[in-house]
């Protein structure tokens, strides 16, 4: 039994070594990729149910790793945060997305994700101002998506940053709403323009014991706070019908389109909004 335990431990150790090794390699490649700017920004359309047309796109980062192929941002963003690389990487996405969006028809907005670490970094407001200035994109066409974690960490600082951003004319959205720890009433104290209903709630819409009542509550909350509501991860006609019936303002998901490279954006705009 003792020998067996020792064997199991060695196996465990080897496993740990392999994981650490893989992580170190990924860190090295990520550092290199940030230096070389070897990322791409993909765009997913956001569809307005009232206007019945695409009203903007969300910028989603893609890393095409030389050996491993596409690596999900859900995997590499947390590592970039830990390594302090998220600030330069996030600023690169911001500049790229603004430069792409300024060529689209004027009504279309661009939504850019901002990680909690980047949000509270000293350079965020300057980086946003600079991205707008250098590309000529009007502030009203830029939306920044922020998750609940930034609210809980330091509400005073967060409020100040949000107001500076609003001073630039930029809109701010609460992303993945309902998955964090902030309460419904908490949202009221921050000047958000939009609530994004997390895809975990959209997925279980119309299911038995589904999340319809949660989605209804969030849409009602948004309406009473004067905020736009956007549902993400919409994959089926049934989900779309329900969201429309509940008065959701905007939808986003594979039902309309997956995120696409910049070269396919004009085609999507033509397809949904006419030439
Ligand atoms: P998110 O901000 O919640 O983005 C939505 C995610 O859902 C994206 O995954 C998108 O591709 C995916 N999605 C869209 N429609 C559907 C659908 O109908 N069904 C399903 N199952 N998924 C759908 P993605 O691109 O892999 O990004 C994952 C997360 O990584 C994002 O979640 C965001 O938190 C983060 N991320 C992506 N790009 C950036 C970035 O530039 N900066 C920062 N800080 N985070 C980013
Ligand atoms: Ca987002
Ligand atoms: Ca989201
Ligand atoms: Ca998410």
PDB file of C-alpha atoms and ligand atoms in Angstrom:
ATOM      1  CA  UNK A   1       0.000   0.000   0.000  1.00  0.00           C
ATOM      2  CA  UNK A   2       2.916   2.257   0.857  1.00  0.00           C
ATOM      3  CA  UNK A   3       4.585   1.614  -2.465  1.00  0.00           C
ATOM      4  CA  UNK A   4       1.310   2.233  -4.193  1.00  0.00           C
ATOM      5  CA  UNK A   5       0.888   5.582  -2.444  1.00  0.00           C
ATOM      6  CA  UNK A   6       4.436   6.540  -3.389  1.00  0.00           C
ATOM      7  CA  UNK A   7       3.706   5.609  -6.992  1.00  0.00           C
ATOM      8  CA  UNK A   8       0.573   7.708  -6.982  1.00  0.00           C
ATOM      9  CA  UNK A   9       2.513  10.599  -5.528  1.00  0.00           C
ATOM     10  CA  UNK A  10       5.198  10.375  -8.189  1.00  0.00           C
ATOM     11  CA  UNK A  11       2.498  10.329 -10.811  1.00  0.00           C
ATOM     12  CA  UNK A  12       0.973  13.405  -9.204  1.00  0.00           C
ATOM     13  CA  UNK A  13       4.364  15.136  -9.132  1.00  0.00           C
ATOM     14  CA  UNK A  14       4.984  14.358 -12.785  1.00  0.00           C
ATOM     15  CA  UNK A  15       1.561  15.706 -13.619  1.00  0.00           C
ATOM     16  CA  UNK A  16       2.293  18.927 -11.703  1.00  0.00           C
ATOM     17  CA  UNK A  17       5.642  19.310 -13.451  1.00  0.00           C
ATOM     18  CA  UNK A  18       4.002  18.885 -16.827  1.00  0.00           C
ATOM     19  CA  UNK A  19       1.381  21.507 -15.985  1.00  0.00           C
ATOM     20  CA  UNK A  20       3.913  23.997 -14.671  1.00  0.00           C
ATOM     21  CA  UNK A  21       6.025  23.421 -17.740  1.00  0.00           C
ATOM     22  CA  UNK A  22       3.067  23.990 -20.061  1.00  0.00           C
ATOM     23  CA  UNK A  23       2.139  27.129 -18.161  1.00  0.00           C
ATOM     24  CA  UNK A  24       5.717  28.496 -18.416  1.00  0.00           C
ATOM     25  CA  UNK A  25       5.771  27.879 -22.146  1.00  0.00           C
ATOM     26  CA  UNK A  26       2.427  29.608 -22.521  1.00  0.00           C
ATOM     27  CA  UNK A  27       3.696  32.586 -20.515  1.00  0.00           C
ATOM     28  CA  UNK A  28       6.782  32.827 -22.719  1.00  0.00           C
ATOM     29  CA  UNK A  29       4.697  32.656 -25.911  1.00  0.00           C
ATOM     30  CA  UNK A  30       2.198  35.176 -24.578  1.00  0.00           C
ATOM     31  CA  UNK A  31       4.925  37.664 -23.730  1.00  0.00           C
ATOM     32  CA  UNK A  32       6.327  37.224 -27.252  1.00  0.00           C
ATOM     33  CA  UNK A  33       2.879  37.552 -28.825  1.00  0.00           C
ATOM     34  CA  UNK A  34       2.207  40.830 -26.986  1.00  0.00           C
ATOM     35  CA  UNK A  35       5.603  42.158 -28.119  1.00  0.00           C
ATOM     36  CA  UNK A  36       4.895  41.107 -31.730  1.00  0.00           C
ATOM     37  CA  UNK A  37       1.210  42.115 -31.607  1.00  0.00           C
ATOM     38  CA  UNK A  38       0.365  38.730 -33.096  1.00  0.00           C
ATOM     39  CA  UNK A  39      -3.303  38.824 -32.120  1.00  0.00           C
ATOM     40  CA  UNK A  40      -6.428  39.430 -34.108  1.00  0.00           C
ATOM     41  CA  UNK A  41      -9.682  41.115 -33.190  1.00  0.00           C
ATOM     42  CA  UNK A  42     -12.888  39.359 -34.268  1.00  0.00           C
ATOM     43  CA  UNK A  43     -16.261  41.092 -34.348  1.00  0.00           C
ATOM     44  CA  UNK A  44     -19.689  39.774 -33.392  1.00  0.00           C
ATOM     45  CA  UNK A  45     -22.794  41.727 -34.444  1.00  0.00           C
ATOM     46  CA  UNK A  46     -25.246  43.083 -31.868  1.00  0.00           C
ATOM     47  CA  UNK A  47     -28.797  43.283 -33.203  1.00  0.00           C
ATOM     48  CA  UNK A  48     -31.362  45.861 -32.108  1.00  0.00           C
ATOM     49  CA  UNK A  49     -34.846  44.342 -31.789  1.00  0.00           C
ATOM     50  CA  UNK A  50     -36.538  47.771 -31.997  1.00  0.00           C
ATOM     51  CA  UNK A  51     -34.619  48.985 -35.061  1.00  0.00           C
ATOM     52  CA  UNK A  52     -34.497  45.489 -36.596  1.00  0.00           C
ATOM     53  CA  UNK A  53     -30.920  45.995 -37.684  1.00  0.00           C
ATOM     54  CA  UNK A  54     -27.376  45.529 -36.501  1.00  0.00           C
ATOM     55  CA  UNK A  55     -26.523  48.405 -34.160  1.00  0.00           C
ATOM     56  CA  UNK A  56     -22.930  47.506 -33.352  1.00  0.00           C
ATOM     57  CA  UNK A  57     -20.267  44.857 -32.862  1.00  0.00           C
ATOM     58  CA  UNK A  58     -18.393  43.421 -29.900  1.00  0.00           C
ATOM     59  CA  UNK A  59     -14.620  43.148 -30.290  1.00  0.00           C
ATOM     60  CA  UNK A  60     -13.317  39.735 -29.201  1.00  0.00           C
ATOM     61  CA  UNK A  61      -9.621  38.998 -28.982  1.00  0.00           C
ATOM     62  CA  UNK A  62      -8.149  36.001 -30.817  1.00  0.00           C
ATOM     63  CA  UNK A  63      -4.712  34.489 -30.377  1.00  0.00           C
ATOM     64  CA  UNK A  64      -3.566  32.187 -33.146  1.00  0.00           C
ATOM     65  CA  UNK A  65      -0.747  30.311 -31.422  1.00  0.00           C
ATOM     66  CA  UNK A  66       1.996  29.133 -33.826  1.00  0.00           C
ATOM     67  CA  UNK A  67       1.760  25.487 -32.642  1.00  0.00           C
ATOM     68  CA  UNK A  68      -1.514  25.160 -30.767  1.00  0.00           C
ATOM     69  CA  UNK A  69      -3.792  27.116 -33.118  1.00  0.00           C
ATOM     70  CA  UNK A  70      -6.505  29.327 -31.692  1.00  0.00           C
ATOM     71  CA  UNK A  71      -6.383  29.607 -27.905  1.00  0.00           C
ATOM     72  CA  UNK A  72      -9.499  30.854 -26.148  1.00  0.00           C
ATOM     73  CA  UNK A  73      -9.334  34.270 -24.471  1.00  0.00           C
ATOM     74  CA  UNK A  74     -10.973  32.600 -21.477  1.00  0.00           C
ATOM     75  CA  UNK A  75      -7.656  30.699 -21.132  1.00  0.00           C
ATOM     76  CA  UNK A  76      -5.053  33.359 -21.885  1.00  0.00           C
ATOM     77  CA  UNK A  77      -6.669  36.547 -20.512  1.00  0.00           C
ATOM     78  CA  UNK A  78      -6.411  35.451 -16.850  1.00  0.00           C
ATOM     79  CA  UNK A  79      -2.724  34.633 -17.451  1.00  0.00           C
ATOM     80  CA  UNK A  80      -2.164  38.009 -19.147  1.00  0.00           C
ATOM     81  CA  UNK A  81      -3.770  39.641 -16.089  1.00  0.00           C
ATOM     82  CA  UNK A  82      -1.464  37.831 -13.676  1.00  0.00           C
ATOM     83  CA  UNK A  83       1.579  38.691 -15.774  1.00  0.00           C
ATOM     84  CA  UNK A  84       0.646  42.370 -16.034  1.00  0.00           C
ATOM     85  CA  UNK A  85       0.386  42.010 -19.810  1.00  0.00           C
ATOM     86  CA  UNK A  86      -3.326  42.797 -19.914  1.00  0.00           C
ATOM     87  CA  UNK A  87      -2.752  46.555 -19.909  1.00  0.00           C
ATOM     88  CA  UNK A  88      -0.675  46.703 -23.128  1.00  0.00           C
ATOM     89  CA  UNK A  89      -2.808  43.956 -24.669  1.00  0.00           C
ATOM     90  CA  UNK A  90      -6.075  45.684 -23.742  1.00  0.00           C
ATOM     91  CA  UNK A  91      -4.809  48.996 -25.097  1.00  0.00           C
ATOM     92  CA  UNK A  92      -3.839  47.284 -28.337  1.00  0.00           C
ATOM     93  CA  UNK A  93      -7.381  45.841 -28.711  1.00  0.00           C
ATOM     94  CA  UNK A  94      -8.898  49.243 -27.976  1.00  0.00           C
ATOM     95  CA  UNK A  95      -6.819  51.019 -30.621  1.00  0.00           C
ATOM     96  CA  UNK A  96      -7.385  48.255 -33.201  1.00  0.00           C
ATOM     97  CA  UNK A  97     -11.159  48.147 -32.608  1.00  0.00           C
ATOM     98  CA  UNK A  98     -11.543  51.951 -32.818  1.00  0.00           C
ATOM     99  CA  UNK A  99      -9.468  52.056 -36.016  1.00  0.00           C
ATOM    100  CA  UNK A 100     -11.682  49.368 -37.589  1.00  0.00           C
ATOM    101  CA  UNK A 101     -14.995  50.820 -36.358  1.00  0.00           C
ATOM    102  CA  UNK A 102     -14.386  54.347 -37.609  1.00  0.00           C
ATOM    103  CA  UNK A 103     -14.825  53.010 -41.180  1.00  0.00           C
ATOM    104  CA  UNK A 104     -18.278  51.543 -40.483  1.00  0.00           C
ATOM    105  CA  UNK A 105     -21.552  53.429 -41.038  1.00  0.00           C
ATOM    106  CA  UNK A 106     -21.969  56.132 -38.404  1.00  0.00           C
ATOM    107  CA  UNK A 107     -24.822  54.489 -36.473  1.00  0.00           C
ATOM    108  CA  UNK A 108     -22.738  51.432 -35.565  1.00  0.00           C
ATOM    109  CA  UNK A 109     -21.077  51.179 -32.181  1.00  0.00           C
ATOM    110  CA  UNK A 110     -18.069  49.171 -31.099  1.00  0.00           C
ATOM    111  CA  UNK A 111     -18.032  47.383 -27.743  1.00  0.00           C
ATOM    112  CA  UNK A 112     -14.631  46.602 -26.201  1.00  0.00           C
ATOM    113  CA  UNK A 113     -14.061  44.387 -23.153  1.00  0.00           C
ATOM    114  CA  UNK A 114     -12.007  45.893 -20.350  1.00  0.00           C
ATOM    115  CA  UNK A 115     -10.611  43.535 -17.718  1.00  0.00           C
ATOM    116  CA  UNK A 116     -10.808  44.513 -14.048  1.00  0.00           C
ATOM    117  CA  UNK A 117      -7.023  44.893 -13.886  1.00  0.00           C
ATOM    118  CA  UNK A 118      -6.983  47.172 -16.917  1.00  0.00           C
ATOM    119  CA  UNK A 119      -9.960  49.146 -15.656  1.00  0.00           C
ATOM    120  CA  UNK A 120      -8.213  50.233 -12.491  1.00  0.00           C
ATOM    121  CA  UNK A 121      -4.826  50.785 -14.141  1.00  0.00           C
ATOM    122  CA  UNK A 122      -3.689  54.414 -14.085  1.00  0.00           C
ATOM    123  CA  UNK A 123      -3.544  54.632 -17.870  1.00  0.00           C
ATOM    124  CA  UNK A 124      -7.084  53.558 -18.857  1.00  0.00           C
ATOM    125  CA  UNK A 125      -8.703  56.977 -19.304  1.00  0.00           C
ATOM    126  CA  UNK A 126      -5.634  58.293 -21.159  1.00  0.00           C
ATOM    127  CA  UNK A 127      -5.601  55.214 -23.401  1.00  0.00           C
ATOM    128  CA  UNK A 128      -9.286  55.656 -24.267  1.00  0.00           C
ATOM    129  CA  UNK A 129      -8.853  59.370 -24.982  1.00  0.00           C
ATOM    130  CA  UNK A 130      -5.821  58.604 -27.158  1.00  0.00           C
ATOM    131  CA  UNK A 131      -7.604  55.813 -29.082  1.00  0.00           C
ATOM    132  CA  UNK A 132     -10.486  58.198 -29.876  1.00  0.00           C
ATOM    133  CA  UNK A 133      -8.168  61.051 -30.810  1.00  0.00           C
ATOM    134  CA  UNK A 134      -5.835  59.058 -33.055  1.00  0.00           C
ATOM    135  CA  UNK A 135      -8.638  57.254 -34.926  1.00  0.00           C
ATOM    136  CA  UNK A 136     -11.212  60.060 -34.983  1.00  0.00           C
ATOM    137  CA  UNK A 137     -13.921  57.751 -33.623  1.00  0.00           C
ATOM    138  CA  UNK A 138     -16.569  59.802 -31.772  1.00  0.00           C
ATOM    139  CA  UNK A 139     -16.792  58.809 -28.101  1.00  0.00           C
ATOM    140  CA  UNK A 140     -20.512  58.060 -28.410  1.00  0.00           C
ATOM    141  CA  UNK A 141     -19.703  55.157 -30.745  1.00  0.00           C
ATOM    142  CA  UNK A 142     -17.497  53.399 -28.188  1.00  0.00           C
ATOM    143  CA  UNK A 143     -18.857  51.147 -25.431  1.00  0.00           C
ATOM    144  CA  UNK A 144     -16.658  49.655 -22.742  1.00  0.00           C
ATOM    145  CA  UNK A 145     -17.783  46.371 -21.171  1.00  0.00           C
ATOM    146  CA  UNK A 146     -16.880  45.892 -17.534  1.00  0.00           C
ATOM    147  CA  UNK A 147     -17.661  42.970 -15.233  1.00  0.00           C
ATOM    148  CA  UNK A 148     -19.121  43.122 -11.732  1.00  0.00           C
ATOM    149  CA  UNK A 149     -15.789  42.344 -10.080  1.00  0.00           C
ATOM    150  CA  UNK A 150     -14.626  45.957 -10.545  1.00  0.00           C
ATOM    151  CA  UNK A 151     -17.634  47.275  -8.626  1.00  0.00           C
ATOM    152  CA  UNK A 152     -17.059  45.158  -5.572  1.00  0.00           C
ATOM    153  CA  UNK A 153     -13.300  45.726  -5.383  1.00  0.00           C
ATOM    154  CA  UNK A 154     -13.389  49.506  -4.959  1.00  0.00           C
ATOM    155  CA  UNK A 155     -16.700  51.275  -5.582  1.00  0.00           C
ATOM    156  CA  UNK A 156     -15.320  54.799  -4.980  1.00  0.00           C
ATOM    157  CA  UNK A 157     -12.481  54.504  -7.491  1.00  0.00           C
ATOM    158  CA  UNK A 158     -14.783  52.734  -9.962  1.00  0.00           C
ATOM    159  CA  UNK A 159     -17.331  55.547  -9.828  1.00  0.00           C
ATOM    160  CA  UNK A 160     -14.631  58.156 -10.447  1.00  0.00           C
ATOM    161  CA  UNK A 161     -13.260  56.254 -13.457  1.00  0.00           C
ATOM    162  CA  UNK A 162     -16.752  55.705 -14.875  1.00  0.00           C
ATOM    163  CA  UNK A 163     -17.434  59.436 -14.671  1.00  0.00           C
ATOM    164  CA  UNK A 164     -14.129  60.280 -16.394  1.00  0.00           C
ATOM    165  CA  UNK A 165     -15.047  57.884 -19.205  1.00  0.00           C
ATOM    166  CA  UNK A 166     -18.507  59.395 -19.520  1.00  0.00           C
ATOM    167  CA  UNK A 167     -16.780  62.770 -19.764  1.00  0.00           C
ATOM    168  CA  UNK A 168     -15.241  61.482 -23.007  1.00  0.00           C
ATOM    169  CA  UNK A 169     -18.723  60.658 -24.275  1.00  0.00           C
ATOM    170  CA  UNK A 170     -18.044  56.914 -24.026  1.00  0.00           C
ATOM    171  CA  UNK A 171     -20.786  54.471 -22.936  1.00  0.00           C
ATOM    172  CA  UNK A 172     -20.257  51.831 -20.295  1.00  0.00           C
ATOM    173  CA  UNK A 173     -21.897  48.413 -20.037  1.00  0.00           C
ATOM    174  CA  UNK A 174     -22.214  45.953 -17.182  1.00  0.00           C
ATOM    175  CA  UNK A 175     -21.079  42.654 -18.725  1.00  0.00           C
ATOM    176  CA  UNK A 176     -22.076  39.130 -17.617  1.00  0.00           C
ATOM    177  CA  UNK A 177     -24.702  40.608 -15.325  1.00  0.00           C
ATOM    178  CA  UNK A 178     -25.938  38.226 -12.651  1.00  0.00           C
ATOM    179  CA  UNK A 179     -22.827  36.055 -12.431  1.00  0.00           C
ATOM    180  CA  UNK A 180     -20.938  38.128  -9.847  1.00  0.00           C
ATOM    181  CA  UNK A 181     -21.706  39.128  -6.317  1.00  0.00           C
ATOM    182  CA  UNK A 182     -23.201  42.574  -6.641  1.00  0.00           C
ATOM    183  CA  UNK A 183     -26.846  42.992  -5.693  1.00  0.00           C
ATOM    184  CA  UNK A 184     -29.536  44.360  -7.950  1.00  0.00           C
ATOM    185  CA  UNK A 185     -29.866  47.616  -6.034  1.00  0.00           C
ATOM    186  CA  UNK A 186     -26.074  48.071  -6.147  1.00  0.00           C
ATOM    187  CA  UNK A 187     -26.228  48.614  -9.891  1.00  0.00           C
ATOM    188  CA  UNK A 188     -28.263  51.778  -9.340  1.00  0.00           C
ATOM    189  CA  UNK A 189     -25.301  53.622  -7.825  1.00  0.00           C
ATOM    190  CA  UNK A 190     -23.187  53.320 -10.990  1.00  0.00           C
ATOM    191  CA  UNK A 191     -23.802  55.241 -14.223  1.00  0.00           C
ATOM    192  CA  UNK A 192     -24.084  52.278 -16.614  1.00  0.00           C
ATOM    193  CA  UNK A 193     -25.783  52.713 -19.977  1.00  0.00           C
ATOM    194  CA  UNK A 194     -26.320  49.025 -20.635  1.00  0.00           C
ATOM    195  CA  UNK A 195     -26.749  45.669 -18.899  1.00  0.00           C
ATOM    196  CA  UNK A 196     -25.606  42.543 -20.713  1.00  0.00           C
ATOM    197  CA  UNK A 197     -27.552  39.484 -19.587  1.00  0.00           C
ATOM    198  CA  UNK A 198     -25.104  36.628 -19.211  1.00  0.00           C
ATOM    199  CA  UNK A 199     -25.395  33.755 -21.656  1.00  0.00           C
ATOM    200  CA  UNK A 200     -25.873  31.236 -18.839  1.00  0.00           C
ATOM    201  CA  UNK A 201     -29.342  32.775 -18.261  1.00  0.00           C
ATOM    202  CA  UNK A 202     -30.138  32.936 -21.962  1.00  0.00           C
ATOM    203  CA  UNK A 203     -29.163  29.287 -22.485  1.00  0.00           C
ATOM    204  CA  UNK A 204     -31.814  28.019 -20.067  1.00  0.00           C
ATOM    205  CA  UNK A 205     -34.615  30.235 -21.355  1.00  0.00           C
ATOM    206  CA  UNK A 206     -37.739  28.302 -22.366  1.00  0.00           C
ATOM    207  CA  UNK A 207     -36.450  25.173 -20.582  1.00  0.00           C
ATOM    208  CA  UNK A 208     -38.384  23.366 -17.888  1.00  0.00           C
ATOM    209  CA  UNK A 209     -37.538  25.119 -14.572  1.00  0.00           C
ATOM    210  CA  UNK A 210     -35.727  27.627 -16.794  1.00  0.00           C
ATOM    211  CA  UNK A 211     -34.331  31.076 -16.124  1.00  0.00           C
ATOM    212  CA  UNK A 212     -37.203  33.028 -17.717  1.00  0.00           C
ATOM    213  CA  UNK A 213     -38.043  34.748 -14.422  1.00  0.00           C
ATOM    214  CA  UNK A 214     -34.438  35.937 -13.966  1.00  0.00           C
ATOM    215  CA  UNK A 215     -34.262  37.323 -17.487  1.00  0.00           C
ATOM    216  CA  UNK A 216     -37.606  39.060 -16.979  1.00  0.00           C
ATOM    217  CA  UNK A 217     -36.362  40.624 -13.725  1.00  0.00           C
ATOM    218  CA  UNK A 218     -33.134  41.901 -15.293  1.00  0.00           C
ATOM    219  CA  UNK A 219     -34.973  43.415 -18.277  1.00  0.00           C
ATOM    220  CA  UNK A 220     -37.393  45.095 -15.868  1.00  0.00           C
ATOM    221  CA  UNK A 221     -34.504  46.382 -13.771  1.00  0.00           C
ATOM    222  CA  UNK A 222     -32.789  47.778 -16.864  1.00  0.00           C
ATOM    223  CA  UNK A 223     -35.975  49.499 -18.013  1.00  0.00           C
ATOM    224  CA  UNK A 224     -36.577  51.098 -14.618  1.00  0.00           C
ATOM    225  CA  UNK A 225     -32.967  52.334 -14.419  1.00  0.00           C
ATOM    226  CA  UNK A 226     -33.078  53.675 -17.973  1.00  0.00           C
ATOM    227  CA  UNK A 227     -30.445  51.205 -19.135  1.00  0.00           C
ATOM    228  CA  UNK A 228     -30.441  49.251 -22.406  1.00  0.00           C
ATOM    229  CA  UNK A 229     -30.581  45.461 -22.010  1.00  0.00           C
ATOM    230  CA  UNK A 230     -28.624  43.151 -24.297  1.00  0.00           C
ATOM    231  CA  UNK A 231     -28.939  39.369 -24.174  1.00  0.00           C
ATOM    232  CA  UNK A 232     -25.841  37.430 -25.181  1.00  0.00           C
ATOM    233  CA  UNK A 233     -25.438  33.840 -26.336  1.00  0.00           C
ATOM    234  CA  UNK A 234     -28.742  33.744 -28.254  1.00  0.00           C
ATOM    235  CA  UNK A 235     -28.663  30.517 -30.246  1.00  0.00           C
ATOM    236  CA  UNK A 236     -32.279  29.553 -30.967  1.00  0.00           C
ATOM    237  CA  UNK A 237     -35.421  31.108 -32.435  1.00  0.00           C
ATOM    238  CA  UNK A 238     -37.279  30.136 -29.246  1.00  0.00           C
ATOM    239  CA  UNK A 239     -34.860  32.175 -27.109  1.00  0.00           C
ATOM    240  CA  UNK A 240     -35.166  35.109 -29.502  1.00  0.00           C
ATOM    241  CA  UNK A 241     -38.994  35.017 -29.390  1.00  0.00           C
ATOM    242  CA  UNK A 242     -38.979  34.965 -25.617  1.00  0.00           C
ATOM    243  CA  UNK A 243     -36.495  37.842 -25.350  1.00  0.00           C
ATOM    244  CA  UNK A 244     -38.566  39.899 -27.769  1.00  0.00           C
ATOM    245  CA  UNK A 245     -41.720  39.183 -25.780  1.00  0.00           C
ATOM    246  CA  UNK A 246     -39.995  40.242 -22.553  1.00  0.00           C
ATOM    247  CA  UNK A 247     -38.960  43.564 -24.090  1.00  0.00           C
ATOM    248  CA  UNK A 248     -35.217  42.984 -24.343  1.00  0.00           C
ATOM    249  CA  UNK A 249     -33.607  45.751 -26.443  1.00  0.00           C
ATOM    250  CA  UNK A 250     -30.724  43.966 -28.140  1.00  0.00           C
ATOM    251  CA  UNK A 251     -29.551  40.424 -28.837  1.00  0.00           C
ATOM    252  CA  UNK A 252     -26.249  38.853 -29.736  1.00  0.00           C
ATOM    253  CA  UNK A 253     -25.343  35.243 -30.448  1.00  0.00           C
ATOM    254  CA  UNK A 254     -24.641  32.463 -32.917  1.00  0.00           C
ATOM    255  CA  UNK A 255     -28.259  32.680 -34.172  1.00  0.00           C
ATOM    256  CA  UNK A 256     -27.186  35.907 -35.901  1.00  0.00           C
ATOM    257  CA  UNK A 257     -23.476  35.307 -36.377  1.00  0.00           C
ATOM    258  CA  UNK A 258     -20.359  33.974 -34.758  1.00  0.00           C
ATOM    259  CA  UNK A 259     -17.555  36.491 -34.195  1.00  0.00           C
ATOM    260  CA  UNK A 260     -15.880  37.089 -37.591  1.00  0.00           C
ATOM    261  CA  UNK A 261     -12.566  38.552 -38.772  1.00  0.00           C
ATOM    262  CA  UNK A 262     -12.635  42.193 -39.918  1.00  0.00           C
ATOM    263  CA  UNK A 263     -12.773  41.186 -43.583  1.00  0.00           C
ATOM    264  CA  UNK A 264     -16.264  39.721 -43.114  1.00  0.00           C
ATOM    265  CA  UNK A 265     -17.810  42.653 -41.230  1.00  0.00           C
ATOM    266  CA  UNK A 266     -18.949  44.628 -44.303  1.00  0.00           C
ATOM    267  CA  UNK A 267     -20.735  41.527 -45.616  1.00  0.00           C
ATOM    268  CA  UNK A 268     -22.605  41.104 -42.322  1.00  0.00           C
ATOM    269  CA  UNK A 269     -23.655  44.758 -42.306  1.00  0.00           C
ATOM    270  CA  UNK A 270     -24.953  44.446 -45.869  1.00  0.00           C
ATOM    271  CA  UNK A 271     -26.777  41.220 -45.060  1.00  0.00           C
ATOM    272  CA  UNK A 272     -28.599  42.579 -41.988  1.00  0.00           C
ATOM    273  CA  UNK A 273     -28.925  46.276 -42.718  1.00  0.00           C
ATOM    274  CA  UNK A 274     -29.077  46.333 -46.514  1.00  0.00           C
ATOM    275  CA  UNK A 275     -26.408  47.722 -48.815  1.00  0.00           C
TER     276      UNK A 275
HETATM  277  P1  LIG B   1     -17.686  37.792 -23.050  1.00  0.00           P
HETATM  278  O1  LIG B   1     -17.263  39.213 -22.998  1.00  0.00           O
HETATM  279  O2  LIG B   1     -18.862  37.403 -22.224  1.00  0.00           O
HETATM  280  O3  LIG B   1     -17.918  37.474 -24.597  1.00  0.00           O
HETATM  281  C1  LIG B   1     -18.929  36.626 -25.073  1.00  0.00           C
HETATM  282  C2  LIG B   1     -18.373  35.256 -25.402  1.00  0.00           C
HETATM  283  O4  LIG B   1     -19.447  34.419 -25.830  1.00  0.00           O
HETATM  284  C3  LIG B   1     -17.373  35.265 -26.550  1.00  0.00           C
HETATM  285  O5  LIG B   1     -16.457  34.222 -26.294  1.00  0.00           O
HETATM  286  C4  LIG B   1     -18.266  34.900 -27.746  1.00  0.00           C
HETATM  287  O6  LIG B   1     -17.543  34.338 -28.827  1.00  0.00           O
HETATM  288  C5  LIG B   1     -19.173  33.893 -27.113  1.00  0.00           C
HETATM  289  N1  LIG B   1     -20.460  33.782 -27.780  1.00  0.00           N
HETATM  290  C6  LIG B   1     -21.093  34.707 -28.540  1.00  0.00           C
HETATM  291  N2  LIG B   1     -22.278  34.232 -28.962  1.00  0.00           N
HETATM  292  C7  LIG B   1     -22.419  32.983 -28.479  1.00  0.00           C
HETATM  293  C8  LIG B   1     -23.441  31.977 -28.575  1.00  0.00           C
HETATM  294  O7  LIG B   1     -24.480  32.145 -29.203  1.00  0.00           O
HETATM  295  N3  LIG B   1     -23.205  30.807 -27.899  1.00  0.00           N
HETATM  296  C9  LIG B   1     -22.078  30.589 -27.190  1.00  0.00           C
HETATM  297  N4  LIG B   1     -21.937  29.417 -26.580  1.00  0.00           N
HETATM  298  N5  LIG B   1     -21.082  31.516 -27.076  1.00  0.00           N
HETATM  299  C10 LIG B   1     -21.265  32.699 -27.713  1.00  0.00           C
HETATM  300  P2  LIG B   1     -14.884  34.431 -26.530  1.00  0.00           P
HETATM  301  O8  LIG B   1     -14.666  35.268 -27.765  1.00  0.00           O
HETATM  302  O9  LIG B   1     -14.245  33.089 -26.457  1.00  0.00           O
HETATM  303  O10 LIG B   1     -14.444  35.303 -25.299  1.00  0.00           O
HETATM  304  C11 LIG B   1     -14.522  34.768 -23.984  1.00  0.00           C
HETATM  305  C12 LIG B   1     -14.303  35.837 -22.952  1.00  0.00           C
HETATM  306  O11 LIG B   1     -12.954  36.326 -23.015  1.00  0.00           O
HETATM  307  C13 LIG B   1     -15.181  37.075 -23.147  1.00  0.00           C
HETATM  308  O12 LIG B   1     -16.466  36.831 -22.616  1.00  0.00           O
HETATM  309  C14 LIG B   1     -14.394  38.111 -22.379  1.00  0.00           C
HETATM  310  O13 LIG B   1     -14.643  37.998 -20.999  1.00  0.00           O
HETATM  311  C15 LIG B   1     -12.963  37.681 -22.649  1.00  0.00           C
HETATM  312  N6  LIG B   1     -12.421  38.528 -23.730  1.00  0.00           N
HETATM  313  C16 LIG B   1     -12.496  38.380 -25.070  1.00  0.00           C
HETATM  314  N7  LIG B   1     -11.857  39.379 -25.721  1.00  0.00           N
HETATM  315  C17 LIG B   1     -11.361  40.193 -24.751  1.00  0.00           C
HETATM  316  C18 LIG B   1     -10.606  41.421 -24.764  1.00  0.00           C
HETATM  317  O14 LIG B   1     -10.270  42.013 -25.808  1.00  0.00           O
HETATM  318  N8  LIG B   1     -10.291  41.957 -23.547  1.00  0.00           N
HETATM  319  C19 LIG B   1     -10.668  41.379 -22.370  1.00  0.00           C
HETATM  320  N9  LIG B   1     -10.315  41.959 -21.202  1.00  0.00           N
HETATM  321  N10 LIG B   1     -11.391  40.247 -22.318  1.00  0.00           N
HETATM  322  C20 LIG B   1     -11.744  39.659 -23.503  1.00  0.00           C
HETATM  323 CA1  LIG B   2     -18.249  41.136 -23.264  1.00  0.00          CA
HETATM  324 CA1  LIG B   3     -20.538  38.746 -21.563  1.00  0.00          CA
HETATM  325 CA1  LIG B   4     -18.848  35.857 -20.369  1.00  0.00          CA
END
